[in-house]
Coordinates of C-alpha atoms in Angstrom, one line a residue:
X21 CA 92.3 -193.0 84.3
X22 CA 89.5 -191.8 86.6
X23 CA 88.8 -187.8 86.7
X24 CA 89.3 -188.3 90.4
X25 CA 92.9 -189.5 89.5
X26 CA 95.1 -186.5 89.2
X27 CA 98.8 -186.8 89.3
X28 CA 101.7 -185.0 88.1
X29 CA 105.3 -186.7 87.2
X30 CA 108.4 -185.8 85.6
X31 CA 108.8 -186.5 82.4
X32 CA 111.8 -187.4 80.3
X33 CA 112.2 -188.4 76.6
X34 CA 113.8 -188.2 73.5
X35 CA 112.0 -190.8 70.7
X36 CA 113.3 -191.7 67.4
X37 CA 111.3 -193.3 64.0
X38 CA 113.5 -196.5 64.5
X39 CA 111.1 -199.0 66.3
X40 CA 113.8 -201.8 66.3
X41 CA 117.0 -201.5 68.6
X42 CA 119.0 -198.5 68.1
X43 CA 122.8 -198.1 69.6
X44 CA 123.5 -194.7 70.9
X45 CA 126.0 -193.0 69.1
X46 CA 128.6 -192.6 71.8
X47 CA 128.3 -195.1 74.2
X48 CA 127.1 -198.0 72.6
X49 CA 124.3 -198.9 74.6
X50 CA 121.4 -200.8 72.9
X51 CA 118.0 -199.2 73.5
X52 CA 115.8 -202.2 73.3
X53 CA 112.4 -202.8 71.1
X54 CA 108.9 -202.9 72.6
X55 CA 108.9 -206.8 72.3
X56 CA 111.7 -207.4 74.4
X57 CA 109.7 -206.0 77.7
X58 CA 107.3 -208.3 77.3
X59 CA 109.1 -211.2 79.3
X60 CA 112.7 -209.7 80.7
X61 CA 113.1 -206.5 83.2
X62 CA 109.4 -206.8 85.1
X63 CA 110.0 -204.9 88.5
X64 CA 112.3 -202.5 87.2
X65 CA 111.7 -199.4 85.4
X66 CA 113.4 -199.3 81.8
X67 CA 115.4 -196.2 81.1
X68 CA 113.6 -192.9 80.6
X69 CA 114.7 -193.1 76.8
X70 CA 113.5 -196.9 76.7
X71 CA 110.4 -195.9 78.2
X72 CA 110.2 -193.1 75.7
X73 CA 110.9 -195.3 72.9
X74 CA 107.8 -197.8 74.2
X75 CA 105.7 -194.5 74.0
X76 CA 106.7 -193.0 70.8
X77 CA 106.2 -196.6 68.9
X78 CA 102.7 -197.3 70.0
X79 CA 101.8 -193.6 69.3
X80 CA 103.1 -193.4 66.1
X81 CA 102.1 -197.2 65.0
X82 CA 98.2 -196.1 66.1
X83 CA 98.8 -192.9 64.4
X84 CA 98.5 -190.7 67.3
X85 CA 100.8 -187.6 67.8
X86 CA 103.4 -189.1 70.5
X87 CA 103.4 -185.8 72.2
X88 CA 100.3 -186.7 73.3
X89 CA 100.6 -189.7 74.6
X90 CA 103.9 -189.0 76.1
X91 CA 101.8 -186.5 78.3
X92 CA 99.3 -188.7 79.1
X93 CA 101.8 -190.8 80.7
X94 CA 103.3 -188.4 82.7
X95 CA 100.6 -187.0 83.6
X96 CA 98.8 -190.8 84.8
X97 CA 101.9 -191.8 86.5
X98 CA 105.5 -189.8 85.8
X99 CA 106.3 -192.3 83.4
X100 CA 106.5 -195.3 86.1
X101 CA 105.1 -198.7 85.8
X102 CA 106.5 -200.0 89.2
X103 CA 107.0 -198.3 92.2
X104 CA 110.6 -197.8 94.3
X105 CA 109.9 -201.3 95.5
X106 CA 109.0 -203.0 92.3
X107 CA 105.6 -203.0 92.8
X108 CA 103.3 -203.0 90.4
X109 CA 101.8 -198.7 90.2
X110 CA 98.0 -199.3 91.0
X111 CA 95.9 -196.1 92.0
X112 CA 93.3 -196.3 95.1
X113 CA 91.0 -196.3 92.5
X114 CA 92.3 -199.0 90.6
X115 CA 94.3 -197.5 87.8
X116 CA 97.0 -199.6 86.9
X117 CA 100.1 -198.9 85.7
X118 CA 102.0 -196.2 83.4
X119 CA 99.0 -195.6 81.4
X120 CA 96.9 -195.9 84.7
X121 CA 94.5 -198.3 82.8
X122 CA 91.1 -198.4 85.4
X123 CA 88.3 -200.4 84.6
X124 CA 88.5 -202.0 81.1
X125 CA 87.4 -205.8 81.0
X126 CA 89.1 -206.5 77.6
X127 CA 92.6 -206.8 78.7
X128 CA 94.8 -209.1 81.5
X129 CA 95.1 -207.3 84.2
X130 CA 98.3 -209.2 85.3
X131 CA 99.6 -208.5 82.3
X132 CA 98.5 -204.4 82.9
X133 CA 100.2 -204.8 86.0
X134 CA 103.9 -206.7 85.0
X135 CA 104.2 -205.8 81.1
X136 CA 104.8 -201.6 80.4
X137 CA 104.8 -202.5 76.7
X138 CA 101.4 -204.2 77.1
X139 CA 100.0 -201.2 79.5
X140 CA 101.0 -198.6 76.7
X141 CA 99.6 -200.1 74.0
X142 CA 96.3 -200.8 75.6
X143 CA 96.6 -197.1 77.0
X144 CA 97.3 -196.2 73.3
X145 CA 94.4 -198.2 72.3
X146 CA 91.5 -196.7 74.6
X147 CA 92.8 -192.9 73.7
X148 CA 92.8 -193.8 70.0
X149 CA 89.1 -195.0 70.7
X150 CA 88.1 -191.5 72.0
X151 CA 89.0 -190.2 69.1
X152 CA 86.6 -192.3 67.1
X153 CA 84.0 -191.0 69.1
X154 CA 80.9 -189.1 67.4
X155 CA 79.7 -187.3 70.1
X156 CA 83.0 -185.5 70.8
X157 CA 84.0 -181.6 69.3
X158 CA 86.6 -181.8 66.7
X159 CA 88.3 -179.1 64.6
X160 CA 87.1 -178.0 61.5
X161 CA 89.5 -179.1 58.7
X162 CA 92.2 -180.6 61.4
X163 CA 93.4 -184.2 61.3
X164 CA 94.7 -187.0 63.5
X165 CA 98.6 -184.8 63.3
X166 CA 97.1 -181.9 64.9
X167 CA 97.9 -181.7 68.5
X168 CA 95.2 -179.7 69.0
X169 CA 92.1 -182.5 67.8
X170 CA 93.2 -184.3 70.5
X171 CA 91.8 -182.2 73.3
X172 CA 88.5 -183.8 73.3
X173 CA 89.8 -187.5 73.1
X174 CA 92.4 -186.6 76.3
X175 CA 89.6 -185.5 77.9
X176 CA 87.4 -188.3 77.6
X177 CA 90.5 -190.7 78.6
X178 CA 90.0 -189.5 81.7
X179 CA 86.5 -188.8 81.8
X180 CA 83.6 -186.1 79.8
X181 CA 82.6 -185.3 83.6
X182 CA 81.8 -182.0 85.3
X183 CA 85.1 -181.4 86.5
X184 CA 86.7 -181.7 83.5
X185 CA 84.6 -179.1 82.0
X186 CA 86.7 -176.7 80.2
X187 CA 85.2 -173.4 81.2
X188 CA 84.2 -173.2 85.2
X189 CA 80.2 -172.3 84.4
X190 CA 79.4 -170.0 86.7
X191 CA 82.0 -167.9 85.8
X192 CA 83.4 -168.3 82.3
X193 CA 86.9 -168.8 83.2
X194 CA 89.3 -171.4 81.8
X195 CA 88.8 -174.5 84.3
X196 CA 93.0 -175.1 84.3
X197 CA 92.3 -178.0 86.8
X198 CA 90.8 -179.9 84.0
X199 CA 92.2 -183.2 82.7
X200 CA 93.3 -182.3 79.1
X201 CA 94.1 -178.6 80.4
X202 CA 97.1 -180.3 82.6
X203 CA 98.0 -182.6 79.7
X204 CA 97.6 -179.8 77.0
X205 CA 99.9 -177.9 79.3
X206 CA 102.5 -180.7 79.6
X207 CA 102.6 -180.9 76.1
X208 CA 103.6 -177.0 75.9
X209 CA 106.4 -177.3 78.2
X210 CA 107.7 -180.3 77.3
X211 CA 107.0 -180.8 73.5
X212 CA 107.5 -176.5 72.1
X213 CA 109.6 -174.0 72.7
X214 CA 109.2 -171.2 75.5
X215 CA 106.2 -169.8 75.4
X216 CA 104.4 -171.6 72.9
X217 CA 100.5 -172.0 73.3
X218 CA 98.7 -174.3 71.5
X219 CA 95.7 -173.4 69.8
X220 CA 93.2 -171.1 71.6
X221 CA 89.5 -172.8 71.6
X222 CA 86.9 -170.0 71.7
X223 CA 84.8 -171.7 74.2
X224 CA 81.9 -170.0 75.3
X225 CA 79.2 -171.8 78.5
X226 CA 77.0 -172.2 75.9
X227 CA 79.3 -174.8 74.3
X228 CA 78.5 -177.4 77.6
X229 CA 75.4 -178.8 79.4
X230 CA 76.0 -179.9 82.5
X231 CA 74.9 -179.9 86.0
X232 CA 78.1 -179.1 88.0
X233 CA 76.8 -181.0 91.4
X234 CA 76.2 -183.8 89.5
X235 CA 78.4 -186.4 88.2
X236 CA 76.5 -186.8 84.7
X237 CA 78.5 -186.8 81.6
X238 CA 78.6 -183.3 79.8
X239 CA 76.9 -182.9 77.1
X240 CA 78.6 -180.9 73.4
X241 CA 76.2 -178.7 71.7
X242 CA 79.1 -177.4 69.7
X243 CA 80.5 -179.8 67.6
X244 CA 83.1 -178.0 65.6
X245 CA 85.6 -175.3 66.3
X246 CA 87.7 -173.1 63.9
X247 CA 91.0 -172.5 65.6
X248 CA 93.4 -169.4 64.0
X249 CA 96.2 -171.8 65.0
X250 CA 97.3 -175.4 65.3
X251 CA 100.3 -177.6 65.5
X252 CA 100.9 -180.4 63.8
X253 CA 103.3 -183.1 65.5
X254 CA 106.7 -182.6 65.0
X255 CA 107.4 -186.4 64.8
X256 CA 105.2 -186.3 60.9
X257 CA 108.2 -184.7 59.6
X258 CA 110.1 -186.9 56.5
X259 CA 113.2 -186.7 54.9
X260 CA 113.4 -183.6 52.5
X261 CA 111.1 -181.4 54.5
X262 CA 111.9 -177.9 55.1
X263 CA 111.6 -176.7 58.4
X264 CA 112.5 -173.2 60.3
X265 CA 114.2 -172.7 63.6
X266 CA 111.9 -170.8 66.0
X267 CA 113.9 -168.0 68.3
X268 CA 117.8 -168.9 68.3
X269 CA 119.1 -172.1 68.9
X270 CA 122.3 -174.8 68.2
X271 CA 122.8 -176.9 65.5
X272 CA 124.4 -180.2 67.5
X273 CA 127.3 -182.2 65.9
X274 CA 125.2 -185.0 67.6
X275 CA 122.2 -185.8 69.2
X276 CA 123.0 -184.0 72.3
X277 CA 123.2 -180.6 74.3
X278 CA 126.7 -180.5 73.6
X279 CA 128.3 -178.3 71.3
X280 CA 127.5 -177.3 68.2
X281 CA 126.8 -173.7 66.1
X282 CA 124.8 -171.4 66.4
X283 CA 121.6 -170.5 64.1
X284 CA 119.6 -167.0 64.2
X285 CA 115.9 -167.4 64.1
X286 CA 113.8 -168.1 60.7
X287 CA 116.8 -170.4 59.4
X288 CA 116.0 -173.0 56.6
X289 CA 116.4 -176.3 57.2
X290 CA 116.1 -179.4 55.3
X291 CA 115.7 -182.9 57.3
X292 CA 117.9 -185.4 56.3
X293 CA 116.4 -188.3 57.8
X294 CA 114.7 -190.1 61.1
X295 CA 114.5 -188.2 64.4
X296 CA 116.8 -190.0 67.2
X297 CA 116.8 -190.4 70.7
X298 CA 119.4 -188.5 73.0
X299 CA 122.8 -190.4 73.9
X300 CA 121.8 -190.1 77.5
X301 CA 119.5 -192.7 77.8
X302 CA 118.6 -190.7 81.2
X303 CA 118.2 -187.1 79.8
X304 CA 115.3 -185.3 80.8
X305 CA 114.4 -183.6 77.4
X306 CA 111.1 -184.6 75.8
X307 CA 112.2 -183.4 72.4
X308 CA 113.6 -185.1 70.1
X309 CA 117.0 -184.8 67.6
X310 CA 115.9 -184.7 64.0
X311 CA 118.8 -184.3 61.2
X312 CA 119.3 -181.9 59.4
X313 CA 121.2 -179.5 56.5
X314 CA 121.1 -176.2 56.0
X315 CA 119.5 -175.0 52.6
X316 CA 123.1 -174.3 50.9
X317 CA 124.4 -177.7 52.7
X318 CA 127.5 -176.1 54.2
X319 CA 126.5 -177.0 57.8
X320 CA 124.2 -180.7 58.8
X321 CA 123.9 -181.8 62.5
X322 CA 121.3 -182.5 64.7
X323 CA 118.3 -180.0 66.0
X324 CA 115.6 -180.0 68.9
X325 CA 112.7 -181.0 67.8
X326 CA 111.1 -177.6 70.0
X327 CA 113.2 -175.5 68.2
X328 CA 111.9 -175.8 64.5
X329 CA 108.6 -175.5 62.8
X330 CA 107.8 -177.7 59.7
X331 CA 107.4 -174.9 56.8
X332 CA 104.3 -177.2 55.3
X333 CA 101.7 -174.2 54.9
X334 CA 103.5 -171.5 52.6
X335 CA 101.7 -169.0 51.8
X336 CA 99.6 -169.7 48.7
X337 CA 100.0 -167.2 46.2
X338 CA 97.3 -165.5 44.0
X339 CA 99.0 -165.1 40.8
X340 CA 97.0 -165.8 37.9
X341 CA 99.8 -166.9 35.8
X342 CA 101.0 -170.0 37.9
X343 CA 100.1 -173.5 36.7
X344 CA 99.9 -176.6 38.9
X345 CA 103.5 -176.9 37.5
X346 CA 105.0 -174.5 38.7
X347 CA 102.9 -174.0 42.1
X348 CA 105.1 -175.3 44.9
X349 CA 108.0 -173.5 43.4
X350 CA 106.5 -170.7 43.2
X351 CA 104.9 -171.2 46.8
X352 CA 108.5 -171.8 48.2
X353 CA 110.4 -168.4 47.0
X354 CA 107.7 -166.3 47.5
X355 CA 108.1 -167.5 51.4
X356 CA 111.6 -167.2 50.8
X357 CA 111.0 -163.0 50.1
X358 CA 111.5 -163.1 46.1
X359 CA 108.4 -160.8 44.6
X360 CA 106.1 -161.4 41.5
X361 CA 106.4 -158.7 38.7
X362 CA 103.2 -157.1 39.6
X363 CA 100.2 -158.2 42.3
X364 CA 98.5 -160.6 40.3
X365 CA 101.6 -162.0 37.9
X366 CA 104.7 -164.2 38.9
X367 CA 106.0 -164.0 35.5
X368 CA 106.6 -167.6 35.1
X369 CA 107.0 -167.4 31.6
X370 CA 109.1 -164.2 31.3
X371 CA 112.8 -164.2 30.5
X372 CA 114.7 -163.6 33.6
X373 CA 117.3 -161.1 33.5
X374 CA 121.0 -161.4 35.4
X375 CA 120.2 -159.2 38.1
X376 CA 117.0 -160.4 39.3
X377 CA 118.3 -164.0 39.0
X378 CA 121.0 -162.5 41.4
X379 CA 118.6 -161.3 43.6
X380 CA 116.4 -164.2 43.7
X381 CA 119.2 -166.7 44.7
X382 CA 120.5 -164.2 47.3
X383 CA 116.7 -164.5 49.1
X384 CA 116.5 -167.9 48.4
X385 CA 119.7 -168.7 50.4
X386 CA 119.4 -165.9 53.0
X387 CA 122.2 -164.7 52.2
X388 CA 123.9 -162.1 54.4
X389 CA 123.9 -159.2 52.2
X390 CA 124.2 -156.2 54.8
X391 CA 128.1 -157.5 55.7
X392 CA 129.5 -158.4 52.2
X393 CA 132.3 -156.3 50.4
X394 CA 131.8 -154.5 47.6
X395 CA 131.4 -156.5 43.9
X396 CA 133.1 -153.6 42.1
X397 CA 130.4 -153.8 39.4
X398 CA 129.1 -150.4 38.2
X399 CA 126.4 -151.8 36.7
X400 CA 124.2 -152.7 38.9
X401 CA 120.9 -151.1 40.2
X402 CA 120.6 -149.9 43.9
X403 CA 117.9 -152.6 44.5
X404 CA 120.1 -154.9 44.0
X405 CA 123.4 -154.0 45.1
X406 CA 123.8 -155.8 48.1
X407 CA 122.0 -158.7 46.9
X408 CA 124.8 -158.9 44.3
X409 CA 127.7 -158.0 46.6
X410 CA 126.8 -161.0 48.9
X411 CA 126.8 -163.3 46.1
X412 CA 130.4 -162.8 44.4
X413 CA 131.2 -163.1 48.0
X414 CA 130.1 -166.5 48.3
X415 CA 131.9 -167.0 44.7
X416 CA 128.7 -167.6 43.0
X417 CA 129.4 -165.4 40.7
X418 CA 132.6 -163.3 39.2
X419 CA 130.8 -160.6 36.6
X420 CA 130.9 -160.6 32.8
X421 CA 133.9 -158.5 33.2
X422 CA 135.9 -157.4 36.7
X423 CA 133.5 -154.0 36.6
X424 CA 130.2 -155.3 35.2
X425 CA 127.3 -158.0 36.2
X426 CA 125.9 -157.1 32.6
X427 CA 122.9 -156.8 35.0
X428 CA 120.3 -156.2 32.3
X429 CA 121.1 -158.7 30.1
X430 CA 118.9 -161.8 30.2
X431 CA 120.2 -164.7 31.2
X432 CA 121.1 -168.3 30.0
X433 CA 120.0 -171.4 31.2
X434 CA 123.7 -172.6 31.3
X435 CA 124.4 -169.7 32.9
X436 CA 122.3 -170.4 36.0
X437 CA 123.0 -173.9 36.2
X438 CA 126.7 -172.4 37.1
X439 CA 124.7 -170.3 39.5
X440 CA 123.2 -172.9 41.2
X441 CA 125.6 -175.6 40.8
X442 CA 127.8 -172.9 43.3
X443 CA 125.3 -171.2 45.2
X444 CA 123.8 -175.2 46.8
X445 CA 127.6 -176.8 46.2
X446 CA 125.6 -179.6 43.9
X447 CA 128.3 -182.9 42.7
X448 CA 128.5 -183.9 39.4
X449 CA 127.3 -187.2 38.4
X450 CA 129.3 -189.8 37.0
X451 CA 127.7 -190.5 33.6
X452 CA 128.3 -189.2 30.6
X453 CA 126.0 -186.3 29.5
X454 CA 123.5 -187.0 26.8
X455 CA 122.8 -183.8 25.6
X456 CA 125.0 -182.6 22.7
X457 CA 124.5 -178.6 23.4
X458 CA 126.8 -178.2 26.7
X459 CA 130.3 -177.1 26.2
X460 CA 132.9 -177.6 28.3
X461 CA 132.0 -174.4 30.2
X462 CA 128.7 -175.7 31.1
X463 CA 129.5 -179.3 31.7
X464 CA 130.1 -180.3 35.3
X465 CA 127.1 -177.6 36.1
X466 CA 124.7 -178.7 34.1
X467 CA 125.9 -182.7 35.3
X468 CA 125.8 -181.2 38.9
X469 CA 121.9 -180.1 38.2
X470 CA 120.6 -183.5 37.0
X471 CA 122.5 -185.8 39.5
X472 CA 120.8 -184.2 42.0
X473 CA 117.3 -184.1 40.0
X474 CA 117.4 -180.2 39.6
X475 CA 116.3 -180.9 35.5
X476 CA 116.7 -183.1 33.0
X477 CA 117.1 -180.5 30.5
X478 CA 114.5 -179.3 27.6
X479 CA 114.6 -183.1 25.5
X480 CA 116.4 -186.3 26.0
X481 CA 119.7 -184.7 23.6
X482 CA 119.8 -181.1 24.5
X483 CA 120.0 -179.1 27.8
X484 CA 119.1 -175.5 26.5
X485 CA 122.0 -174.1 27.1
X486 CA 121.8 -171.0 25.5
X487 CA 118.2 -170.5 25.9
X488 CA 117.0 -167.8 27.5
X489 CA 115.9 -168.9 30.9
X490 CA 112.0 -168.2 32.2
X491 CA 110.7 -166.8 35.5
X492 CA 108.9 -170.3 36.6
X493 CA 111.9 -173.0 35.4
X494 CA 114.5 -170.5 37.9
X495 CA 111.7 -171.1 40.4
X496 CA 111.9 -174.3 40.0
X497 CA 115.4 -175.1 40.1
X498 CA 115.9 -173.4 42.9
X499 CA 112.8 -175.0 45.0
X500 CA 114.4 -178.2 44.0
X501 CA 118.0 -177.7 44.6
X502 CA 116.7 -176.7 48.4
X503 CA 115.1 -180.0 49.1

């Protein structure tokens, strides 16, 4: 953990939530808990999935990003606690192990040397400690999920020395030989997709005191940086969030490289539950497989991890007519490409007519609306055509007759719970309705939309069917039906 200790291994990993044994899907094989390496299998080197399970746990259990750690591991030892003869790893300068623990009087350092479970979690430990430090950078506004407040803490895990500064001081330059430079850059190609970069410091010489012949600790006279970009660990992502594929990619029947379909870039993705490891319990892949379905739920499978982007941020709007209500609705179409009725107003409580309702689910669902046949409907304006097109193609709607939408007509609100009962392929619920306004017509839709906690209607006995539907309730029932 010395700055003098540079090493470079191979990394391998795939982690999953699950911090208790987990069968692989295929072959059966039990991946086992931290615990278990406590007394069994010293000498031998678990699995590279095993090992990444050890890592992921103690990462996420000390609320660290594993990412992180994961490269900190390789980047102290390639992953390995013992050594081709089931030695013990220990470093000429006395680093010990996978975590390449050196110097720290509070822990056994037989049990450093025969226990990998104990080695990561005391490695865990120590870097969790730099990051409680007060005399360390951090980024303004960032938290412990951002990758990118951990550069200080990796750094001192190895040690706030000289040669670790980040900028060479006689010349300016990124010092790429530094410490938390290799890690940071271990975490790019292991943890993101292609060319990814994390977060660009703007580190100037005046940022570090230091005498470069000298093996004094630097000393930060900045203390806080404003980065344009960050990345929050992938592995904070929960069932229900919305994520985006970055460039194009597969979406695998299971958590594997095989098979699958494919998805363009900028796809919407719900996750449907925990990440998992890879059934190879050897592969060589650092991401991991997190579950997921697309937004209309026609396709679920499993996705890299380095392939999606957790759509946490969107864009906060400025209208002036959007209550707390209606906020993350609102927030969620607008990403999706549906527009306000002027600059400064959603219309959240305007009546909504058929065509823009049309429109608004076609964005919603990304729809393909350049390669849909004709709707026949003479109706409808050239803004919307296609939009419209692409829906009665997806049978989400027929027309008021076989010629006309009755585009400028305003809608229903039993009327778009057919839309959206069709357009996300929502199941009716099993209990009997309570409200005594839905006819037949309306029945399994509006049953469909509060099984699945789209609305429970305008009072406890009546849906509002035939009420004319607003701007802001469309929004959300629509930002609901996605999750």
């Amino acid at each position: 953990m010395k700055f003098s200790v540079l090493k470079v291994g191979v990394v391998t990993c795939l982690a999953t939530g699950l911090f208790y044994d987990v069968a692989s899907a295929e072959t059966g094989q039990t991946l086992k808990s931290a615990s278990s390496y406590n007394e069994v299998d010293q000498h031998v080197n678990p699995s590279l999935q095993e090992i990444n399970k050890l890592l992921t746990s103690a990462a996420l259990k000390a609320g660290i990003p594993p990412e992180v750690v994961k490269a900190v591991a390789e980047k102290e030892s390639g992953w390995k606690q013992f050594d081709e003869n089931g030695n013990p790893i220990v470093s000429e300068d006395g680093g010990i192990g996978i975590m390449q623990i050196t110097n720290q009087s509070g822990y056994d350092k037989e049990k450093l040397k025969m226990d990998i479970a104990y080695n990561i979690n005391a490695g865990v430990k120590i870097l969790n400690s730099m990051y409680e430090r007060t005399d360390l950078p951090k980024i303004k506004g960032a938290d412990k999920q951002v990758i990118e407040n951990w550069y200080f803490p990796v750094m001192a895990y190895n040690g706030t020395k000289p040669v670790n500064s980040p900028l060479y001081q006689a010349t300016n330059e990124v010092n790429h030989d530094a410490y938390q430079e290799q890690v940071f850059a271990l975490i790019e190609k292991n943890s993101f997709l292609g060319e990814t970069q994390l977060g660009d410091f703007p580190f100037s010489a005046a940022d570090f005191e230091y005498d470069p012949t000298s093996d004094e600790n630097i000393k930060f006279l900045t203390e806080e940086y404003t980065l344009k970009e960050t990345h929050d660990s992938v592995y904070s992502l929960k069932t229900g969030d919305q994520v985006e594929t970055v460039g194009n990619t597969n979406l695998r029947p299971q958590p594997s490289t095989q098979g699958g379909i494919s998805l363009s870039e900028n796809t919407s993705l719900i996750v449907t539950g925990d990440f998992l490891y890879d059934q190879d319990t050897n592969s060589k892949n650092q991401f991991v497989w997190v579950p997921v379905k697309t937004a209309d739920e026609k396709n679920k499978g499993y996705i890299s991890s380095a392939y999606i982007k957790k759509v946490d941020d969107l864009p906060s709007t400025s209208f002036t007519d959007v209550s707390a209500k209606y906020q993350d609705a609102v927030n969620f179409v607008v990403s999706k490409g549906v527009k306000g009725m002027s600059d400064n107003t959603f219309g959240t409580q305007a009546n909504i007519k058929r065509v823009d309702a049309a429109v608004m689910i076609a964005e919603v669902l990304d729809l393909d609306i350049d390669s849909a046949p004709a709707s026949g409907f003479t109706d409808v304006p050239e803004r919307a055509v296609k939009h419209v097109n692409a829906l009665k193609a997806e049978g989400i709607t027929s027309g008021k007759t076989e010629t006309t939408l009755d585009s400028q007509s305003e809608i229903t609100r039993g009327e778009l719970a057919i839309w959206i009962q069709r357009a996300f392929e929502l199941k009716a619920g099993e209990n009997e309705l309570s409200f005594n306004d839905v006819g037949d017509r309306y029945k399994e839709a509006v049953s469909a939309l509060v099984n699945n906690n789209v609305t429970n209607g305008t009072s406890d006995t009546t849906f509002g069917t035939r009420d004319l539907a607003k701007r802001g309730d469309f929004a959300l029932f629509l930002y609901r039906a996605a999750q």
